[in-house]
Short mmCIF file of C-alpha atoms and ligand atoms in Angstrom, two decimals:
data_model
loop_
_atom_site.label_atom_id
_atom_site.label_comp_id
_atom_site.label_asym_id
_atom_site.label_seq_id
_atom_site.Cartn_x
_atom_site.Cartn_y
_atom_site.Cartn_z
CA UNK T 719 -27.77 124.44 44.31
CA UNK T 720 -31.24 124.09 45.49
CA UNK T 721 -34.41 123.12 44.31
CA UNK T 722 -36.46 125.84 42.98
CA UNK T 723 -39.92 125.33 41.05
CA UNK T 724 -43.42 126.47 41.07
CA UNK T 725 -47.20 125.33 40.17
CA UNK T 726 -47.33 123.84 36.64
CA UNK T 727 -50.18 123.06 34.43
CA UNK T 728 -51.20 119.40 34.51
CA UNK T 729 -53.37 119.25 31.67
CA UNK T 730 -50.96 118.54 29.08
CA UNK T 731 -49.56 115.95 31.29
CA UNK T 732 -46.12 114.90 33.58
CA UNK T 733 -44.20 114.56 30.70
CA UNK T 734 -45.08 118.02 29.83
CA UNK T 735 -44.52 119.45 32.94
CA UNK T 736 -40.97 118.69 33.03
CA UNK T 737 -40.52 119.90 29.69
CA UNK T 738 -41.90 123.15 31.20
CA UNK T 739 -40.11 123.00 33.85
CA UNK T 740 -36.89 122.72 32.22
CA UNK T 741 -37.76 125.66 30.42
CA UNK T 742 -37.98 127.97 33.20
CA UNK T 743 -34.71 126.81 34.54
CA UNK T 744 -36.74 124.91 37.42
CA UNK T 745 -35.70 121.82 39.11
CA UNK T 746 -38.80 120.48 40.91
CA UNK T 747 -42.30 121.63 40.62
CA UNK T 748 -45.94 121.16 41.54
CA UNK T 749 -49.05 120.80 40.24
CA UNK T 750 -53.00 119.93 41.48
CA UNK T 751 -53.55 116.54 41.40
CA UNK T 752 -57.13 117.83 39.80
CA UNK T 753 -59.26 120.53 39.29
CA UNK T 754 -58.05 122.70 42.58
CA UNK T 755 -61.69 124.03 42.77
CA UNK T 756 -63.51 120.83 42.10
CA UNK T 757 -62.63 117.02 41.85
CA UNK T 758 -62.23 116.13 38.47
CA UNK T 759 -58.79 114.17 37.35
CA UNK T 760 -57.18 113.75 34.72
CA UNK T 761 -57.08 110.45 32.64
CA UNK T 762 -53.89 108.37 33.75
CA UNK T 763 -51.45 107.30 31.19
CA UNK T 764 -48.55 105.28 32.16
CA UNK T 765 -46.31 105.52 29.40
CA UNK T 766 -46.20 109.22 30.17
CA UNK T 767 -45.57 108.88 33.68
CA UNK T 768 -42.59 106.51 33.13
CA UNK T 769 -40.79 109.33 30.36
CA UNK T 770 -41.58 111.90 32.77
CA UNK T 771 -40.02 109.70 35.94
CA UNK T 772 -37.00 108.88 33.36
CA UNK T 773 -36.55 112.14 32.44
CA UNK T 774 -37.14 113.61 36.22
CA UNK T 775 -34.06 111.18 37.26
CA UNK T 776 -31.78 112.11 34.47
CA UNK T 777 -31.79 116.21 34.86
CA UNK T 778 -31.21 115.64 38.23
CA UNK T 779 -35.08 117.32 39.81
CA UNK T 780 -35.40 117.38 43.23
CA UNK T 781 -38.57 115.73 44.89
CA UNK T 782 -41.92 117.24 43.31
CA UNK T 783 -44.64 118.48 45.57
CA UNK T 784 -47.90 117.70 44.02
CA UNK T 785 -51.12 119.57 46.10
CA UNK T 786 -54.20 118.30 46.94
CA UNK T 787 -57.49 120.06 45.59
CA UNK T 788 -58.64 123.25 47.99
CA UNK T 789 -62.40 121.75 48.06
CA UNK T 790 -60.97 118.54 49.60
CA UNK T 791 -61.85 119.29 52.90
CA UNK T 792 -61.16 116.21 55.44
CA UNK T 793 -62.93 117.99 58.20
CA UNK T 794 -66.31 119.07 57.12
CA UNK T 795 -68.95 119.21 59.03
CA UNK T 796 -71.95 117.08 56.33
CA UNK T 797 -70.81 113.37 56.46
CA UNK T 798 -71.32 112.58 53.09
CA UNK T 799 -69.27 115.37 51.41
CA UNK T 800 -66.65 114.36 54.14
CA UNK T 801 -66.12 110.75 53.26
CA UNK T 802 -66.47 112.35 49.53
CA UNK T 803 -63.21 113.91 50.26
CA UNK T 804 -61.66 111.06 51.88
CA UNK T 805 -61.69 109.17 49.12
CA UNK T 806 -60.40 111.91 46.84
CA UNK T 807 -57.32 111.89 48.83
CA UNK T 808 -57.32 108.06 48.71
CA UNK T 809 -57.61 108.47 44.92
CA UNK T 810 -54.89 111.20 45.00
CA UNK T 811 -52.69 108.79 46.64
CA UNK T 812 -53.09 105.91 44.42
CA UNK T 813 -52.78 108.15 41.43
CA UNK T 814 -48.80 109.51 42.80
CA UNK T 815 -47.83 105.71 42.53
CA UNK T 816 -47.31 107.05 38.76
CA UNK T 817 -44.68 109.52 39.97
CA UNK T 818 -42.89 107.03 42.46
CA UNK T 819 -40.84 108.82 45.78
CA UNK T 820 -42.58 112.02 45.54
CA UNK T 821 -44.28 114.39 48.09
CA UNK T 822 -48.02 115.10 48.39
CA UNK T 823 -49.60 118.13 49.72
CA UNK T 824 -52.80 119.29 51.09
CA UNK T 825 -54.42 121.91 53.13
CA UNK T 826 -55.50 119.89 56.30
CA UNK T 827 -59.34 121.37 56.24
CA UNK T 828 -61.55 123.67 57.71
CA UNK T 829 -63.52 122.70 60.75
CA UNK T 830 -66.45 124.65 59.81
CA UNK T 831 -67.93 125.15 63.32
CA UNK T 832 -67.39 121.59 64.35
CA UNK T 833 -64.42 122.59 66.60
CA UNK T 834 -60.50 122.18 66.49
CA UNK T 835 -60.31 118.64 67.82
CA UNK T 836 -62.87 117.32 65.80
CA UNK T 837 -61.34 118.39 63.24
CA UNK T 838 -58.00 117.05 63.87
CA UNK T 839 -59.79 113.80 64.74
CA UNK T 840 -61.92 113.94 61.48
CA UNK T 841 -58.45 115.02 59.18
CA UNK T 842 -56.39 111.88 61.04
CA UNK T 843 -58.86 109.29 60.45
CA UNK T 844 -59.00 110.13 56.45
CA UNK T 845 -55.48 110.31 56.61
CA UNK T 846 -55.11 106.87 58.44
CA UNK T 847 -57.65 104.94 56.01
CA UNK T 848 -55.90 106.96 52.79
CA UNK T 849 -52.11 105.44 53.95
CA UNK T 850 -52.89 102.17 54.35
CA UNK T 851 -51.96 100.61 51.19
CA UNK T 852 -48.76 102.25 51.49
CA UNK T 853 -48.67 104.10 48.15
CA UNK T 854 -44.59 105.46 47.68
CA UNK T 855 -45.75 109.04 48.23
CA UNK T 856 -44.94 110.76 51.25
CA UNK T 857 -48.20 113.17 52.39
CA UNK T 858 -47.25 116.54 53.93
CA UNK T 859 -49.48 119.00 56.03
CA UNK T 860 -49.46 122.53 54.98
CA UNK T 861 -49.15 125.14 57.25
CA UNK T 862 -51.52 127.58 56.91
CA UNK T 863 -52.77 131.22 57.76
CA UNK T 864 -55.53 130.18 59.92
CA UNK T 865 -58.19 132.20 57.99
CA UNK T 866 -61.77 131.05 59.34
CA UNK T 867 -61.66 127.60 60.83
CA UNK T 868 -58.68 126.53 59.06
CA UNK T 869 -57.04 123.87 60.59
CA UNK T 870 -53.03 123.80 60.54
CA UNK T 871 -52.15 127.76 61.59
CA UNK T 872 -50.60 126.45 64.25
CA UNK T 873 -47.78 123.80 64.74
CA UNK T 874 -49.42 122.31 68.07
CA UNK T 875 -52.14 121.89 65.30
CA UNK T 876 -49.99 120.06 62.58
CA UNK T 877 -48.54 118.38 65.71
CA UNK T 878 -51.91 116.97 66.95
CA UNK T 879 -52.42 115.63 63.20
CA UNK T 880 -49.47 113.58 63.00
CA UNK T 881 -49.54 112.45 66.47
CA UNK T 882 -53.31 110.88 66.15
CA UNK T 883 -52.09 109.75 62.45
CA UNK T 884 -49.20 107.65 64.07
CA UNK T 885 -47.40 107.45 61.11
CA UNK T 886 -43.55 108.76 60.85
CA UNK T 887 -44.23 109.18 57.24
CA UNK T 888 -46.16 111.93 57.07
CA UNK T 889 -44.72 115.59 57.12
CA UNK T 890 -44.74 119.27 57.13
CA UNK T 891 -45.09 121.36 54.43
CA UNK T 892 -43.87 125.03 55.10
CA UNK T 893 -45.33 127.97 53.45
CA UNK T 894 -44.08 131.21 53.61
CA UNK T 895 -46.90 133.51 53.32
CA UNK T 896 -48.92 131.29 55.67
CA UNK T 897 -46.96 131.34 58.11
CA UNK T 898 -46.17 134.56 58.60
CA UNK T 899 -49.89 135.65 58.41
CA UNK T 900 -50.30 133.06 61.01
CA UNK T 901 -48.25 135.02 63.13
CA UNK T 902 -45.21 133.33 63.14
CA UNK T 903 -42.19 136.23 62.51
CA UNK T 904 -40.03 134.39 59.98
CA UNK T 905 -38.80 138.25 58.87
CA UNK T 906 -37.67 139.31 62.16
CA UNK T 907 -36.90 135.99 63.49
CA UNK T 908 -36.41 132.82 61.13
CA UNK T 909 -34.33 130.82 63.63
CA UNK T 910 -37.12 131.64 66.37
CA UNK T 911 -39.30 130.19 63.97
CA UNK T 912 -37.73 127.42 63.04
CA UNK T 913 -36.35 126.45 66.86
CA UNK T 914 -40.59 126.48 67.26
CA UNK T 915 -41.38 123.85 64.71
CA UNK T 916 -38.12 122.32 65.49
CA UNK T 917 -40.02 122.21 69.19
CA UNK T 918 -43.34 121.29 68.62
CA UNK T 919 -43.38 119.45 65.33
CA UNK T 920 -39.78 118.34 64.90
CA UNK T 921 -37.51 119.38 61.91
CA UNK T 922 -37.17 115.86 60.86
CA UNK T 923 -40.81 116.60 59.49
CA UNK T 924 -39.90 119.16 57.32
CA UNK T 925 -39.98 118.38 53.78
CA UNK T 926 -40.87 121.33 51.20
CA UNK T 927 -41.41 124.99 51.53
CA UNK T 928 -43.66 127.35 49.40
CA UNK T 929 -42.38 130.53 48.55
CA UNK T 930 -44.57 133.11 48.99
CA UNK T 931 -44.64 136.68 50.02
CA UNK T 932 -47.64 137.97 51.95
CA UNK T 933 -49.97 140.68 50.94
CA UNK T 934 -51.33 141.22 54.52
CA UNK T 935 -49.19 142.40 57.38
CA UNK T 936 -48.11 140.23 60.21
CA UNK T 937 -50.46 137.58 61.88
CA UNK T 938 -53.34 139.40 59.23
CA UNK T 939 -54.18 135.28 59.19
CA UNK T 940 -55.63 136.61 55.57
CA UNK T 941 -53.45 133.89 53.19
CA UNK T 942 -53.01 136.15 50.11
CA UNK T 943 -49.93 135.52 48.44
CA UNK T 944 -47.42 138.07 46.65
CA UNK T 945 -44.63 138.17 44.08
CA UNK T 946 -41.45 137.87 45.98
CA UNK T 947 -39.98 141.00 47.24
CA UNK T 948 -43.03 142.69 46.95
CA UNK T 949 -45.13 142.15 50.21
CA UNK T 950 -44.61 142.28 53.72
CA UNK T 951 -41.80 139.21 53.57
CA UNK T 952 -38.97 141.18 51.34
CA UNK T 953 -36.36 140.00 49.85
CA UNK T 954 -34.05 139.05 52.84
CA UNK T 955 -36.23 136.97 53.97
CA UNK T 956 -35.94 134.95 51.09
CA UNK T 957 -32.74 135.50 51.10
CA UNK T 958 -32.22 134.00 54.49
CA UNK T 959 -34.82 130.88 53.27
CA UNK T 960 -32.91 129.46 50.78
CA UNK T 961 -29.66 129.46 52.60
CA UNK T 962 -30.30 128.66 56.16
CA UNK T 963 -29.07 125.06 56.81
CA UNK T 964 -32.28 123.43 57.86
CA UNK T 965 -33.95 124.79 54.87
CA UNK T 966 -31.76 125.04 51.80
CA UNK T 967 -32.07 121.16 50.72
CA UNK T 968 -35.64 120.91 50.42
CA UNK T 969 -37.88 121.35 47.17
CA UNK T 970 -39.15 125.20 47.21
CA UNK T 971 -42.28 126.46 45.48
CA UNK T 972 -43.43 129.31 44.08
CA UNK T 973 -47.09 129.97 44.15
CA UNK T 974 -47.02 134.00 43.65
CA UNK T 975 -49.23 135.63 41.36
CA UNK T 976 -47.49 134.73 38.02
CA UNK T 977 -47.54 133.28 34.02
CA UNK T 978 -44.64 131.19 33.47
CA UNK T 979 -41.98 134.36 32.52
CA UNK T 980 -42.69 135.79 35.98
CA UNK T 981 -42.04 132.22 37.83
CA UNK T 982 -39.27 131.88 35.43
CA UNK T 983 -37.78 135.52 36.31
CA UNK T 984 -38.43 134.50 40.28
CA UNK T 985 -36.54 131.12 39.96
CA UNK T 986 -33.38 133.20 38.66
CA UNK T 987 -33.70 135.51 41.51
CA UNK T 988 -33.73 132.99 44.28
CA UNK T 989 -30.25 131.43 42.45
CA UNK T 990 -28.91 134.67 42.61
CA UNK T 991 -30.25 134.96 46.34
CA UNK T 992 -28.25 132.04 47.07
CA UNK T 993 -24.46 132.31 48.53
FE1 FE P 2427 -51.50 125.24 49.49
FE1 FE P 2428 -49.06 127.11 49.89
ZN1 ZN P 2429 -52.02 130.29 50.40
#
């Protein structure tokens, strides 16, 4: 059975958001580590954290995939805003020793003119500086649509990240929708796709997916995400996601246009999309 879930509330806290989860009939989940258009946290409380871990061991979840704010951005070009943002992520990091053994994702930036390497160079120091207390999270790179200057639309990208990083402990998050607008035909060709990132990046790296369909047509490199079945990706698609071997083990997130009853109908529909 695999591990199906999608963006949760934090606000009522992690306790909570297992409860929810639970609810939906989801087995691992996500949620923004803050405000995902600002910076603002949320007070920690431990005893909360431990229930929730307690509780996250006993119903058996699979590994959560919490996601770094979208105005963290590692690479931009003011220096101030950009070590601003490096030590959100440092804070992020600290904060997911509450939820011990657990993945952390983030979009890797947007260059904003400065230029593809400096970016990378820019993203891998932050990263560097963030790991080095060696928090028990393990920080994955999303792969995104390359819309503007995004960094991270391509694996030689993702690739360059991890190799000026240095550390084996950092990995790839795949999403869907991304990747497909990125130009990457995961319809027509998921083992193509995967025998890539398998090529450039290594499947070893490969932690969590997010399950999106695509509003935009191939390579659009737009990033607009759509209930599943109902964009450009189809149903076989997910279909052939959440069995293929490399795939079918890892935590899966939703993060299509939906209130709870729609993520809730979407979870059933992958289980019944799975053979
Ligand atoms: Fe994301
Ligand atoms: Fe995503
Ligand atoms: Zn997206």
């Amino acid at each position: 059975m695999g591990f199906f879930g999608c963006h949760l509330s934090a606000s009522g806290g992690n306790t909570a958001m297992v409860k929810t989860a639970l609810s939906i009939g989801a087995n691992t989940f996500a949620f923004f580590t803050r405000n995902p258009r600002g910076s603002k946290a949320k007070k920690e409380d431990a005893a909360d954290s431990e229930k929730a871990v307690s509780m996250l061991q006993s119903e058996g979840f699979g590994k959560l995939v919490a996601h770094g704010a979208y105005t963290m951005n590692l690479c931009t070009a003011d220096a101030e805003a950009r070590q601003f943002a490096a030590e959100i992520l440092e804070d992020d990091l600290r904060r997911m020793a509450a939820l011990p053994g657990n993945f952390y994702n983030f979009h890797p930036g947007s260059h904003v003119g400065q230029g593809t390497e400096a970016g990378i160079y820019q993203i891998a120091a932050a990263l560097k500086k963030a790991l080095a207390p060696g928090y028990p999270v393990t920080v994955l790179l999303e792969t995104m649509a390359g819309k503007g200057s995004e960094i991270g639309g391509r694996f030689e990208e993702l690739r360059a990240i991890l190799d000026a990083v240095g550390s084996k402990d950092v990995g790839v998050c795949l999403d869907t929708c991304h990747v497909y607008d990125a130009g990457y035909d995961i319809v027509n060709d998921l083992d193509g796709v995967l025998a890539e990132f398998d090529r450039i990046i290594g499947l070893d790296r490969l932690k969590a997916l997010h399950l999106n369909d695509s509003k935009n047509p191939f390579a659009s490199h737009k990033d607009r995400h759509e209930c599943l079945g109902k964009g450009s990706l189809g149903i076989d698609t997910f279909r052939a996601v959440v069995n293929h071997p490399s795939l079918k083990d890892k935590p899966m997130i939703l993060e299509t246009p939906n209130e709870l009853p729609g993520y809730q109908a979407e979870i059933a529909l992958l289980r019944s999309l799975e053979s």
